[in-house]
mmCIF file of C-alpha atoms and ligand atoms in Angstrom:
data_model
loop_
_atom_site.group_PDB
_atom_site.id
_atom_site.type_symbol
_atom_site.label_atom_id
_atom_site.label_comp_id
_atom_site.label_asym_id
_atom_site.label_seq_id
_atom_site.Cartn_x
_atom_site.Cartn_y
_atom_site.Cartn_z
ATOM 1 C CA MET A 1 75.626 96.157 92.228
ATOM 2 C CA GLY A 2 72.182 94.686 91.895
ATOM 3 C CA GLY A 3 70.703 91.275 92.676
ATOM 4 C CA VAL A 4 70.637 89.395 95.989
ATOM 5 C CA ALA A 5 73.170 90.497 98.547
ATOM 6 C CA PRO A 6 75.823 87.763 98.628
ATOM 7 C CA ALA A 7 76.831 86.242 101.939
ATOM 8 C CA LEU A 8 80.025 88.285 102.404
ATOM 9 C CA SER A 9 82.322 88.325 105.392
ATOM 10 C CA ARG A 10 82.415 91.429 107.609
ATOM 11 C CA ARG A 11 85.685 92.258 105.911
ATOM 12 C CA GLY A 12 84.158 91.610 102.564
ATOM 13 C CA ARG A 13 81.317 93.968 103.183
ATOM 14 C CA LEU A 14 83.777 96.681 104.339
ATOM 15 C CA MET A 15 85.980 96.105 101.264
ATOM 16 C CA THR A 16 82.928 96.262 99.078
ATOM 17 C CA ASP A 17 81.813 99.605 100.544
ATOM 18 C CA LEU A 18 85.233 101.058 100.389
ATOM 19 C CA GLY A 19 85.939 99.830 96.877
ATOM 20 C CA LEU A 20 82.675 100.937 95.417
ATOM 21 C CA ALA A 21 83.234 104.436 96.828
ATOM 22 C CA GLU A 22 86.567 104.455 95.012
ATOM 23 C CA ILE A 23 85.038 103.211 91.777
ATOM 24 C CA ALA A 24 82.293 105.829 92.051
ATOM 25 C CA ALA A 25 84.859 108.567 92.314
ATOM 26 C CA ASP A 26 86.853 107.394 89.285
ATOM 27 C CA GLN A 27 86.494 109.597 86.200
ATOM 28 C CA PRO A 28 86.463 108.252 82.589
ATOM 29 C CA ALA A 29 90.191 109.101 81.943
ATOM 30 C CA GLY A 30 91.038 108.415 85.589
ATOM 31 C CA LEU A 31 92.385 111.173 87.867
ATOM 32 C CA CYS A 32 95.709 109.465 87.966
ATOM 33 C CA ALA A 33 95.994 109.370 84.159
ATOM 34 C CA THR A 34 99.235 110.508 82.586
ATOM 35 C CA ASP A 35 100.342 111.688 79.074
ATOM 36 C CA VAL A 36 100.693 108.332 77.336
ATOM 37 C CA ALA A 37 100.914 110.176 73.991
ATOM 38 C CA GLY A 38 104.412 111.227 74.782
ATOM 39 C CA PHE A 39 105.573 107.813 75.998
ATOM 40 C CA PRO A 40 108.506 106.365 73.888
ATOM 41 C CA ALA A 41 106.381 103.276 72.911
ATOM 42 C CA GLU A 42 108.842 102.266 70.144
ATOM 43 C CA THR A 43 111.756 101.957 72.543
ATOM 44 C CA TRP A 44 109.662 100.146 75.039
ATOM 45 C CA ASN A 45 108.339 97.628 72.512
ATOM 46 C CA ARG A 46 111.866 96.984 71.081
ATOM 47 C CA LEU A 47 113.064 96.117 74.556
ATOM 48 C CA LEU A 48 109.967 93.980 75.183
ATOM 49 C CA PHE A 49 110.513 92.030 71.857
ATOM 50 C CA ARG A 50 114.061 91.427 72.711
ATOM 51 C CA HIS A 51 113.279 89.710 75.941
ATOM 52 C CA ALA A 52 110.219 87.810 74.639
ATOM 53 C CA ARG A 53 112.007 86.556 71.555
ATOM 54 C CA ARG A 54 115.044 85.318 73.393
ATOM 55 C CA GLY A 55 112.716 83.027 75.353
ATOM 56 C CA GLU A 56 114.695 83.673 78.538
ATOM 57 C CA ALA A 57 113.682 81.350 81.354
ATOM 58 C CA SER A 58 113.685 84.468 83.732
ATOM 59 C CA VAL A 59 110.665 85.970 81.902
ATOM 60 C CA TYR A 60 108.694 82.872 81.283
ATOM 61 C CA ARG A 61 109.141 80.851 84.478
ATOM 62 C CA PRO A 62 107.617 81.750 87.909
ATOM 63 C CA ALA A 63 109.632 84.679 89.369
ATOM 64 C CA ASP A 64 110.994 85.777 92.695
ATOM 65 C CA PRO A 65 108.140 87.383 94.816
ATOM 66 C CA CYS A 66 110.536 90.187 95.558
ATOM 67 C CA GLY A 67 111.026 91.092 91.808
ATOM 68 C CA LEU A 68 113.633 90.390 89.087
ATOM 69 C CA PRO A 69 117.192 90.984 90.462
ATOM 70 C CA ALA A 70 118.112 93.226 87.608
ATOM 71 C CA LEU A 71 115.117 95.487 88.230
ATOM 72 C CA ARG A 72 115.691 95.622 92.037
ATOM 73 C CA GLU A 73 119.354 96.661 91.329
ATOM 74 C CA ALA A 74 118.230 99.382 88.777
ATOM 75 C CA LEU A 75 115.471 100.785 91.129
ATOM 76 C CA ALA A 76 117.916 100.850 94.067
ATOM 77 C CA GLU A 77 120.512 102.637 92.087
ATOM 78 C CA HIS A 78 117.793 105.122 90.766
ATOM 79 C CA ILE A 79 116.354 106.090 94.051
ATOM 80 C CA ARG A 80 119.666 106.196 95.792
ATOM 81 C CA LEU A 81 120.815 108.773 93.259
ATOM 82 C CA THR A 82 117.519 110.795 92.632
ATOM 83 C CA ARG A 83 115.787 110.678 96.009
ATOM 84 C CA GLY A 84 118.678 110.062 98.549
ATOM 85 C CA VAL A 85 117.120 106.757 99.715
ATOM 86 C CA GLN A 86 119.547 104.597 101.581
ATOM 87 C CA CYS A 87 118.978 101.009 100.553
ATOM 88 C CA GLN A 88 120.530 97.857 99.067
ATOM 89 C CA ALA A 89 118.820 96.062 96.241
ATOM 90 C CA ARG A 90 117.723 93.362 98.664
ATOM 91 C CA GLN A 91 115.469 95.731 100.427
ATOM 92 C CA VAL A 92 113.631 96.746 97.226
ATOM 93 C CA LEU A 93 110.414 94.690 96.627
ATOM 94 C CA VAL A 94 108.734 95.022 93.279
ATOM 95 C CA VAL A 95 105.011 95.180 93.623
ATOM 96 C CA SER A 96 102.179 95.959 91.162
ATOM 97 C CA SER A 97 101.057 99.322 92.719
ATOM 98 C CA THR A 98 101.393 101.650 95.764
ATOM 99 C CA GLN A 99 97.953 100.351 96.548
ATOM 100 C CA GLN A 100 99.276 96.766 96.761
ATOM 101 C CA ALA A 101 102.256 98.021 98.922
ATOM 102 C CA ILE A 102 99.939 99.719 101.340
ATOM 103 C CA ASP A 103 97.693 96.732 101.572
ATOM 104 C CA LEU A 104 100.671 94.345 102.196
ATOM 105 C CA ALA A 105 102.233 96.713 104.785
ATOM 106 C CA ALA A 106 98.822 97.093 106.596
ATOM 107 C CA ARG A 107 98.246 93.326 106.741
ATOM 108 C CA LEU A 108 101.810 92.443 107.719
ATOM 109 C CA LEU A 109 102.277 95.271 110.300
ATOM 110 C CA LEU A 110 98.860 95.836 111.887
ATOM 111 C CA ASP A 111 96.748 93.680 114.138
ATOM 112 C CA PRO A 112 92.923 94.068 113.748
ATOM 113 C CA GLY A 113 91.903 97.393 115.475
ATOM 114 C CA ALA A 114 95.419 98.758 115.618
ATOM 115 C CA THR A 115 95.543 102.487 115.069
ATOM 116 C CA ALA A 116 96.967 103.853 111.867
ATOM 117 C CA LEU A 117 97.357 107.539 111.224
ATOM 118 C CA VAL A 118 96.728 109.285 107.960
ATOM 119 C CA GLU A 119 97.019 112.924 106.746
ATOM 120 C CA GLU A 120 93.831 115.013 106.931
ATOM 121 C CA PRO A 121 93.121 115.735 104.152
ATOM 122 C CA GLY A 122 94.759 112.695 102.450
ATOM 123 C CA TYR A 123 94.901 110.038 99.836
ATOM 124 C CA PRO A 124 91.587 107.976 99.845
ATOM 125 C CA GLY A 125 93.346 104.940 98.480
ATOM 126 C CA ALA A 126 95.659 104.575 101.493
ATOM 127 C CA ARG A 127 92.755 105.261 103.870
ATOM 128 C CA ALA A 128 90.751 102.468 102.172
ATOM 129 C CA ALA A 129 93.606 99.861 102.266
ATOM 130 C CA LEU A 130 94.243 100.554 106.008
ATOM 131 C CA LEU A 131 90.622 100.334 106.851
ATOM 132 C CA ALA A 132 90.139 97.099 104.818
ATOM 133 C CA ALA A 133 92.943 95.569 106.631
ATOM 134 C CA GLY A 134 90.997 96.215 109.869
ATOM 135 C CA ALA A 135 92.789 99.173 111.167
ATOM 136 C CA THR A 136 91.366 101.998 113.227
ATOM 137 C CA VAL A 137 92.180 105.087 111.046
ATOM 138 C CA ARG A 138 92.719 108.604 112.597
ATOM 139 C CA GLY A 139 93.536 111.716 110.705
ATOM 140 C CA VAL A 140 96.355 114.149 111.678
ATOM 141 C CA PRO A 141 95.840 117.693 110.277
ATOM 142 C CA VAL A 142 98.006 119.130 107.485
ATOM 143 C CA ASP A 143 98.874 122.850 107.209
ATOM 144 C CA GLY A 144 101.082 124.917 104.891
ATOM 145 C CA GLU A 145 104.338 123.094 106.203
ATOM 146 C CA GLY A 146 102.782 119.479 105.744
ATOM 147 C CA LEU A 147 101.552 117.234 108.522
ATOM 148 C CA VAL A 148 101.415 119.019 111.811
ATOM 149 C CA ALA A 149 103.939 116.857 113.849
ATOM 150 C CA GLU A 150 102.826 118.484 117.124
ATOM 151 C CA ARG A 151 99.454 116.812 116.690
ATOM 152 C CA LEU A 152 100.794 113.350 116.657
ATOM 153 C CA PRO A 153 99.717 111.345 119.751
ATOM 154 C CA ALA A 154 102.404 111.741 122.394
ATOM 155 C CA ARG A 155 101.859 108.468 123.844
ATOM 156 C CA PRO A 156 102.766 105.143 122.122
ATOM 157 C CA GLY A 157 99.733 103.368 120.580
ATOM 158 C CA ALA A 158 99.684 104.289 116.866
ATOM 159 C CA ARG A 159 101.406 101.493 114.895
ATOM 160 C CA LEU A 160 101.677 103.162 111.568
ATOM 161 C CA LEU A 161 101.625 106.560 109.944
ATOM 162 C CA TYR A 162 100.999 106.970 106.133
ATOM 163 C CA ILE A 163 102.387 110.209 104.648
ATOM 164 C CA THR A 164 103.305 111.959 101.410
ATOM 165 C CA PRO A 165 106.069 114.228 102.585
ATOM 166 C CA SER A 166 107.526 115.353 99.236
ATOM 167 C CA HIS A 167 104.220 116.476 97.768
ATOM 168 C CA GLN A 168 101.305 116.195 100.134
ATOM 169 C CA PHE A 169 98.258 114.655 98.601
ATOM 170 C CA PRO A 170 95.983 116.522 97.980
ATOM 171 C CA LEU A 171 97.223 119.974 99.196
ATOM 172 C CA GLY A 172 100.579 119.838 97.404
ATOM 173 C CA VAL A 173 102.705 121.223 100.181
ATOM 174 C CA THR A 174 106.124 119.908 101.238
ATOM 175 C CA LEU A 175 106.899 118.648 104.677
ATOM 176 C CA SER A 176 109.504 120.978 106.233
ATOM 177 C CA LEU A 177 112.797 119.649 107.485
ATOM 178 C CA ALA A 178 111.956 120.406 111.090
ATOM 179 C CA ARG A 179 108.799 118.424 110.876
ATOM 180 C CA ARG A 180 110.639 115.631 109.127
ATOM 181 C CA LEU A 181 112.996 115.334 112.119
ATOM 182 C CA ALA A 182 110.165 115.561 114.630
ATOM 183 C CA LEU A 183 108.337 112.799 112.756
ATOM 184 C CA LEU A 184 111.302 110.503 112.791
ATOM 185 C CA HIS A 185 111.924 111.190 116.385
ATOM 186 C CA TRP A 186 108.247 110.494 117.189
ATOM 187 C CA ALA A 187 108.348 107.147 115.245
ATOM 188 C CA ALA A 188 111.542 106.097 117.135
ATOM 189 C CA ARG A 189 110.126 107.031 120.492
ATOM 190 C CA THR A 190 106.714 105.333 120.035
ATOM 191 C CA GLY A 191 107.812 102.415 117.868
ATOM 192 C CA ALA A 192 105.392 103.327 115.025
ATOM 193 C CA TRP A 193 106.096 102.563 111.314
ATOM 194 C CA ILE A 194 106.163 105.376 108.835
ATOM 195 C CA LEU A 195 104.794 104.588 105.295
ATOM 196 C CA GLU A 196 106.317 107.290 102.910
ATOM 197 C CA ASP A 197 104.447 107.490 99.704
ATOM 198 C CA ASP A 198 106.741 109.338 97.117
ATOM 199 C CA TYR A 199 104.246 108.998 94.297
ATOM 200 C CA ASP A 200 105.153 111.887 91.969
ATOM 201 C CA SER A 201 108.262 113.745 93.018
ATOM 202 C CA GLU A 202 109.816 112.894 89.629
ATOM 203 C CA PHE A 203 107.840 115.836 88.388
ATOM 204 C CA ARG A 204 109.496 118.725 90.070
ATOM 205 C CA TYR A 205 109.503 121.937 87.981
ATOM 206 C CA ASP A 206 110.931 124.667 90.226
ATOM 207 C CA GLY A 207 113.490 124.697 93.002
ATOM 208 C CA ARG A 208 115.384 121.756 94.487
ATOM 209 C CA PRO A 209 113.633 118.753 95.903
ATOM 210 C CA LEU A 210 114.056 117.745 99.489
ATOM 211 C CA ALA A 211 115.379 114.247 99.654
ATOM 212 C CA ALA A 212 113.250 111.402 100.765
ATOM 213 C CA LEU A 213 112.367 111.147 104.547
ATOM 214 C CA GLN A 214 113.706 107.602 104.401
ATOM 215 C CA GLY A 215 117.165 108.970 103.819
ATOM 216 C CA LEU A 216 117.130 110.706 107.189
ATOM 217 C CA ASP A 217 115.960 107.704 109.045
ATOM 218 C CA ARG A 218 118.603 106.238 111.372
ATOM 219 C CA GLU A 219 116.312 103.923 113.245
ATOM 220 C CA GLY A 220 114.774 101.811 110.508
ATOM 221 C CA ARG A 221 111.241 102.960 111.012
ATOM 222 C CA VAL A 222 110.547 104.255 107.364
ATOM 223 C CA LEU A 223 109.091 102.090 104.561
ATOM 224 C CA TYR A 224 109.469 104.021 101.263
ATOM 225 C CA LEU A 225 106.916 103.572 98.410
ATOM 226 C CA GLY A 226 107.506 104.698 94.854
ATOM 227 C CA THR A 227 105.451 103.909 91.704
ATOM 228 C CA CYS A 228 106.163 103.707 88.012
ATOM 229 C CA ASN A 229 102.471 103.714 87.226
ATOM 230 C CA LYS A 230 102.414 107.508 87.326
ATOM 231 C CA VAL A 231 105.794 108.504 85.975
ATOM 232 C CA LEU A 232 105.618 105.986 82.992
ATOM 233 C CA PHE A 233 101.876 104.860 82.417
ATOM 234 C CA PRO A 234 99.097 103.693 84.671
ATOM 235 C CA GLY A 235 98.511 100.432 82.746
ATOM 236 C CA LEU A 236 102.128 99.293 83.697
ATOM 237 C CA ARG A 237 101.342 98.088 87.189
ATOM 238 C CA LEU A 238 104.841 98.230 88.558
ATOM 239 C CA ALA A 239 105.778 99.956 91.770
ATOM 240 C CA TYR A 240 108.317 99.304 94.514
ATOM 241 C CA LEU A 241 108.563 99.233 98.282
ATOM 242 C CA VAL A 242 111.819 99.648 100.177
ATOM 243 C CA VAL A 243 111.713 98.059 103.634
ATOM 244 C CA PRO A 244 114.073 98.137 106.569
ATOM 245 C CA GLU A 245 116.342 95.048 106.369
ATOM 246 C CA PRO A 246 114.559 93.108 109.282
ATOM 247 C CA LEU A 247 111.293 93.334 107.336
ATOM 248 C CA VAL A 248 112.561 91.888 103.916
ATOM 249 C CA ASP A 249 111.715 88.275 104.585
ATOM 250 C CA ALA A 250 108.273 88.996 105.959
ATOM 251 C CA PHE A 251 107.273 91.085 102.973
ATOM 252 C CA ALA A 252 108.602 88.486 100.542
ATOM 253 C CA ALA A 253 106.547 85.841 102.324
ATOM 254 C CA GLY A 254 103.549 88.035 102.286
ATOM 255 C CA ARG A 255 103.686 88.753 98.590
ATOM 256 C CA ARG A 256 104.199 85.040 97.939
ATOM 257 C CA ILE A 257 100.953 84.123 99.447
ATOM 258 C CA SER A 258 99.123 87.171 98.318
ATOM 259 C CA ASP A 259 99.436 87.058 94.598
ATOM 260 C CA GLY A 260 102.746 85.317 93.984
ATOM 261 C CA PHE A 261 104.804 87.876 92.022
ATOM 262 C CA SER A 262 104.664 90.583 89.358
ATOM 263 C CA PRO A 263 104.796 89.651 85.731
ATOM 264 C CA PRO A 264 108.544 89.206 84.880
ATOM 265 C CA LEU A 265 108.420 90.437 81.333
ATOM 266 C CA PRO A 266 107.470 93.999 81.973
ATOM 267 C CA GLN A 267 109.965 93.968 84.901
ATOM 268 C CA ALA A 268 112.846 92.929 82.556
ATOM 269 C CA VAL A 269 111.815 95.847 80.160
ATOM 270 C CA LEU A 270 111.684 98.336 82.960
ATOM 271 C CA ALA A 271 115.133 97.260 84.163
ATOM 272 C CA ASP A 272 116.589 97.859 80.677
ATOM 273 C CA PHE A 273 114.567 101.133 80.391
ATOM 274 C CA LEU A 274 116.258 102.335 83.672
ATOM 275 C CA ALA A 275 119.759 100.911 83.045
ATOM 276 C CA GLY A 276 119.746 102.135 79.396
ATOM 277 C CA GLY A 277 119.161 105.741 80.223
ATOM 278 C CA TYR A 278 115.738 105.823 78.488
ATOM 279 C CA PHE A 279 113.925 106.490 81.738
ATOM 280 C CA ALA A 280 116.045 109.620 82.461
ATOM 281 C CA GLY A 281 115.572 110.828 78.829
ATOM 282 C CA TYR A 282 111.794 110.313 78.886
ATOM 283 C CA LEU A 283 111.514 112.153 82.258
ATOM 284 C CA ARG A 284 113.180 115.222 80.820
ATOM 285 C CA GLN A 285 110.753 115.349 77.952
ATOM 286 C CA ALA A 286 107.691 114.564 80.164
ATOM 287 C CA ARG A 287 108.716 117.139 82.652
ATOM 288 C CA ALA A 288 108.797 119.829 80.005
ATOM 289 C CA HIS A 289 105.294 118.808 78.798
ATOM 290 C CA TYR A 290 103.762 118.688 82.236
ATOM 291 C CA ALA A 291 105.387 122.061 83.120
ATOM 292 C CA ALA A 292 103.785 123.619 80.132
ATOM 293 C CA CYS A 293 100.354 122.188 81.305
ATOM 294 C CA ARG A 294 100.993 123.467 84.776
ATOM 295 C CA ASP A 295 101.903 126.932 83.522
ATOM 296 C CA ALA A 296 98.797 127.046 81.237
ATOM 297 C CA LEU A 297 96.608 126.028 84.144
ATOM 298 C CA VAL A 298 98.098 128.465 86.610
ATOM 299 C CA ARG A 299 97.865 131.308 84.088
ATOM 300 C CA ARG A 300 94.235 130.551 82.945
ATOM 301 C CA VAL A 301 92.811 129.936 86.425
ATOM 302 C CA THR A 302 94.566 133.036 87.999
ATOM 303 C CA ARG A 303 93.120 135.116 85.257
ATOM 304 C CA ALA A 304 89.547 133.735 85.183
ATOM 305 C CA TRP A 305 88.891 132.757 88.830
ATOM 306 C CA GLU A 306 89.845 135.807 90.806
ATOM 307 C CA GLY A 307 89.151 134.963 94.374
ATOM 308 C CA ALA A 308 90.225 131.316 94.027
ATOM 309 C CA PRO A 309 93.815 131.270 95.325
ATOM 310 C CA LEU A 310 96.007 128.333 94.125
ATOM 311 C CA GLY A 311 97.896 125.903 96.313
ATOM 312 C CA PRO A 312 101.600 125.074 95.562
ATOM 313 C CA SER A 313 102.181 123.901 91.951
ATOM 314 C CA ASP A 314 105.987 123.258 91.847
ATOM 315 C CA THR A 315 105.674 119.527 91.773
ATOM 316 C CA GLY A 316 103.203 116.791 90.576
ATOM 317 C CA LEU A 317 100.387 116.533 88.230
ATOM 318 C CA HIS A 318 97.594 118.408 90.034
ATOM 319 C CA LEU A 319 96.965 121.504 91.975
ATOM 320 C CA VAL A 320 94.288 122.872 94.201
ATOM 321 C CA ALA A 321 92.169 125.957 93.485
ATOM 322 C CA TYR A 322 90.584 127.088 96.874
ATOM 323 C CA LEU A 323 86.961 128.137 97.013
ATOM 324 C CA PRO A 324 85.241 130.245 99.698
ATOM 325 C CA ARG A 325 84.711 128.354 102.952
ATOM 326 C CA GLY A 326 81.004 127.799 102.673
ATOM 327 C CA SER A 327 81.053 126.529 99.058
ATOM 328 C CA ASN A 328 79.680 123.077 98.289
ATOM 329 C CA ASP A 329 82.555 121.830 96.097
ATOM 330 C CA THR A 330 80.993 118.347 95.695
ATOM 331 C CA ARG A 331 77.752 119.720 94.279
ATOM 332 C CA LEU A 332 79.750 122.097 91.954
ATOM 333 C CA VAL A 333 81.729 119.248 90.592
ATOM 334 C CA ARG A 334 78.606 117.088 89.907
ATOM 335 C CA GLY A 335 77.298 119.903 87.725
ATOM 336 C CA LEU A 336 80.421 120.580 85.723
ATOM 337 C CA PRO A 337 80.852 119.851 81.992
ATOM 338 C CA ASP A 338 83.748 117.695 80.806
ATOM 339 C CA ALA A 339 86.724 120.076 81.115
ATOM 340 C CA GLY A 340 89.290 117.913 79.141
ATOM 341 C CA PHE A 341 91.174 117.420 82.428
ATOM 342 C CA GLY A 342 90.294 115.853 85.753
ATOM 343 C CA VAL A 343 88.356 117.910 88.372
ATOM 344 C CA SER A 344 87.588 116.666 91.924
ATOM 345 C CA PRO A 345 86.177 118.314 95.038
ATOM 346 C CA LEU A 346 88.638 118.863 97.802
ATOM 347 C CA SER A 347 86.059 117.762 100.401
ATOM 348 C CA ARG A 348 86.221 114.227 99.093
ATOM 349 C CA TYR A 349 89.812 113.946 100.570
ATOM 350 C CA TYR A 350 88.893 114.686 104.166
ATOM 351 C CA TYR A 351 88.206 111.723 106.446
ATOM 352 C CA GLY A 352 86.344 113.996 108.862
ATOM 353 C CA GLU A 353 84.793 117.294 108.327
ATOM 354 C CA ALA A 354 86.300 119.372 105.446
ATOM 355 C CA ARG A 355 88.069 122.366 106.707
ATOM 356 C CA HIS A 356 88.735 123.832 103.297
ATOM 357 C CA ARG A 357 86.792 123.762 100.058
ATOM 358 C CA GLY A 358 88.237 123.842 96.560
ATOM 359 C CA LEU A 359 88.860 121.987 93.297
ATOM 360 C CA LEU A 360 91.633 119.597 92.561
ATOM 361 C CA LEU A 361 92.714 120.152 88.963
ATOM 362 C CA PHE A 362 94.546 117.266 87.468
ATOM 363 C CA TYR A 363 96.753 118.063 84.436
ATOM 364 C CA GLY A 364 98.398 114.578 83.892
ATOM 365 C CA ALA A 365 96.541 113.733 80.744
ATOM 366 C CA THR A 366 95.794 116.929 78.884
ATOM 367 C CA THR A 367 97.548 119.572 76.758
ATOM 368 C CA PRO A 368 97.877 123.419 77.267
ATOM 369 C CA GLU A 369 95.316 123.875 74.488
ATOM 370 C CA ARG A 370 92.695 121.733 76.204
ATOM 371 C CA ILE A 371 93.414 123.404 79.531
ATOM 372 C CA ALA A 372 92.752 126.862 77.868
ATOM 373 C CA ARG A 373 89.395 125.506 76.500
ATOM 374 C CA GLY A 374 88.504 123.585 79.714
ATOM 375 C CA VAL A 375 88.911 126.558 82.048
ATOM 376 C CA GLY A 376 86.734 128.582 79.790
ATOM 377 C CA LEU A 377 84.056 125.830 80.057
ATOM 378 C CA LEU A 378 84.321 125.740 83.857
ATOM 379 C CA THR A 379 84.381 129.467 84.508
ATOM 380 C CA PRO A 380 80.631 130.109 84.193
ATOM 381 C CA HIS A 381 80.015 127.477 86.979
ATOM 382 C CA VAL A 382 82.876 128.506 89.232
ATOM 383 C CA ALA A 383 82.759 132.248 88.938
ATOM 384 C CA PRO A 384 79.380 132.766 90.816
ATOM 385 C CA LEU A 385 80.688 131.022 93.852
ATOM 386 C CA LEU A 386 83.609 133.414 93.986
ATOM 387 C CA LYS A 387 81.346 136.526 94.043
ATOM 388 C CA GLY A 388 79.527 135.504 97.249
ATOM 389 C CA ALA A 389 80.427 136.366 100.745
ATOM 390 C CA GLY A 390 83.460 134.878 102.389
ATOM 391 C CA ARG A 391 86.960 134.489 101.188
ATOM 392 C CA ALA A 392 88.903 131.313 100.332
ATOM 393 C CA VAL A 393 91.434 130.357 102.850
ATOM 394 C CA VAL A 394 94.604 128.541 101.926
ATOM 395 C CA PRO A 395 95.930 126.134 104.588
HETATM 396 C C1 LIG B 401 99.120 109.743 96.751
HETATM 397 C C2 LIG B 401 99.051 108.683 95.641
HETATM 398 N N1 LIG B 401 99.755 107.542 95.837
HETATM 399 C C3 LIG B 401 99.753 106.632 94.887
HETATM 400 C C4 LIG B 401 99.121 106.835 93.696
HETATM 401 C C5 LIG B 401 98.905 105.724 92.606
HETATM 402 O O1 LIG B 401 99.790 104.722 92.720
HETATM 403 P P1 LIG B 401 99.459 103.237 92.198
HETATM 404 O O2 LIG B 401 98.760 103.310 90.916
HETATM 405 O O3 LIG B 401 100.897 102.662 91.993
HETATM 406 O O4 LIG B 401 98.687 102.618 93.228
HETATM 407 C C6 LIG B 401 98.393 108.029 93.448
HETATM 408 C C7 LIG B 401 97.645 108.175 92.277
HETATM 409 O O5 LIG B 401 97.512 109.208 91.661
HETATM 410 C C8 LIG B 401 98.391 108.964 94.531
HETATM 411 O O6 LIG B 401 97.770 110.091 94.314
#
């Protein structure tokens, strides 16, 4: 941004710095982009026209800040069945994004300066929202079993923990059952809230998924976040937040004075898309496409980048290829040609010093053919790093 520095508030300056860092890290197609080519646009448009043409008051008038009742019912049913989330429709709040849900939760649950814990490495979007809300953010390390529960502060003090238990972002590991139980025990004992971000578990290719952490929670400490912006398309801007019953009114009120409500027309369409079985049908097809992309990426990288072990790839739309400890992954990514899929340095996802180096490879918006070509384009840049001293260490 050029020109005269505007007289921003302290919070405004913080938000500007955090937001500009996020914008700078965006890539042309967006790292979170998905395969819109395969989306059943005709079905979506048919449902859209039906609601728009009928001129229903519910889609033209101001709507409930919590979301359309039909969508809240459909989402509650969907996550009860597929994720083992325990909830009534009343606890489901429709929001525009995970990002908005984290922002609302931070502002409603944290006083300025309160401690919020995040995974290290972790999702920069969550970190930024917590910092922008005035929280003091601390990282808790992640290893091959997910967040290291023994490293949580023993004494009460932290107010909130943000976590991606089903598919840790960015490492891709799954939080073990023992650690899930330890985490819930810790939250109940210290009075902390847990924000569970279940952003991409719909895309599971191998093995059986572990149910959501929220389903194991007996003390009402977990807030569950899901998004349709990844599973359907990023331009949709519909996500959801499931809150413990005593928080429902506060979140409804917070949403009302934040930006009112989400647009009702796409909500009505999404409700039909879920209830009519189109969502499940699309998911089966999308999963097959992404599995083919994952397979191509794993095959190509394993063959071309000997010495760059891969992290787990059983779920989601990205994986990590680890580089030797001393590699400068940020500089490497800056010099890479366009691969036809997203590439990001692992270092970027650490809040403190990066303990591991690697490349995040995003295959949400590409094809097996482009992956084959793209890995070929990247190899002359990556291979020299793998020949040097030192080995890549996988967490
Ligand atoms: C961990 C994580 N949570 C959430 C999201 C995005 O969700 P939304 O667009 O709904 O904010 C992403 C995007 O890829 C993500 O990586």
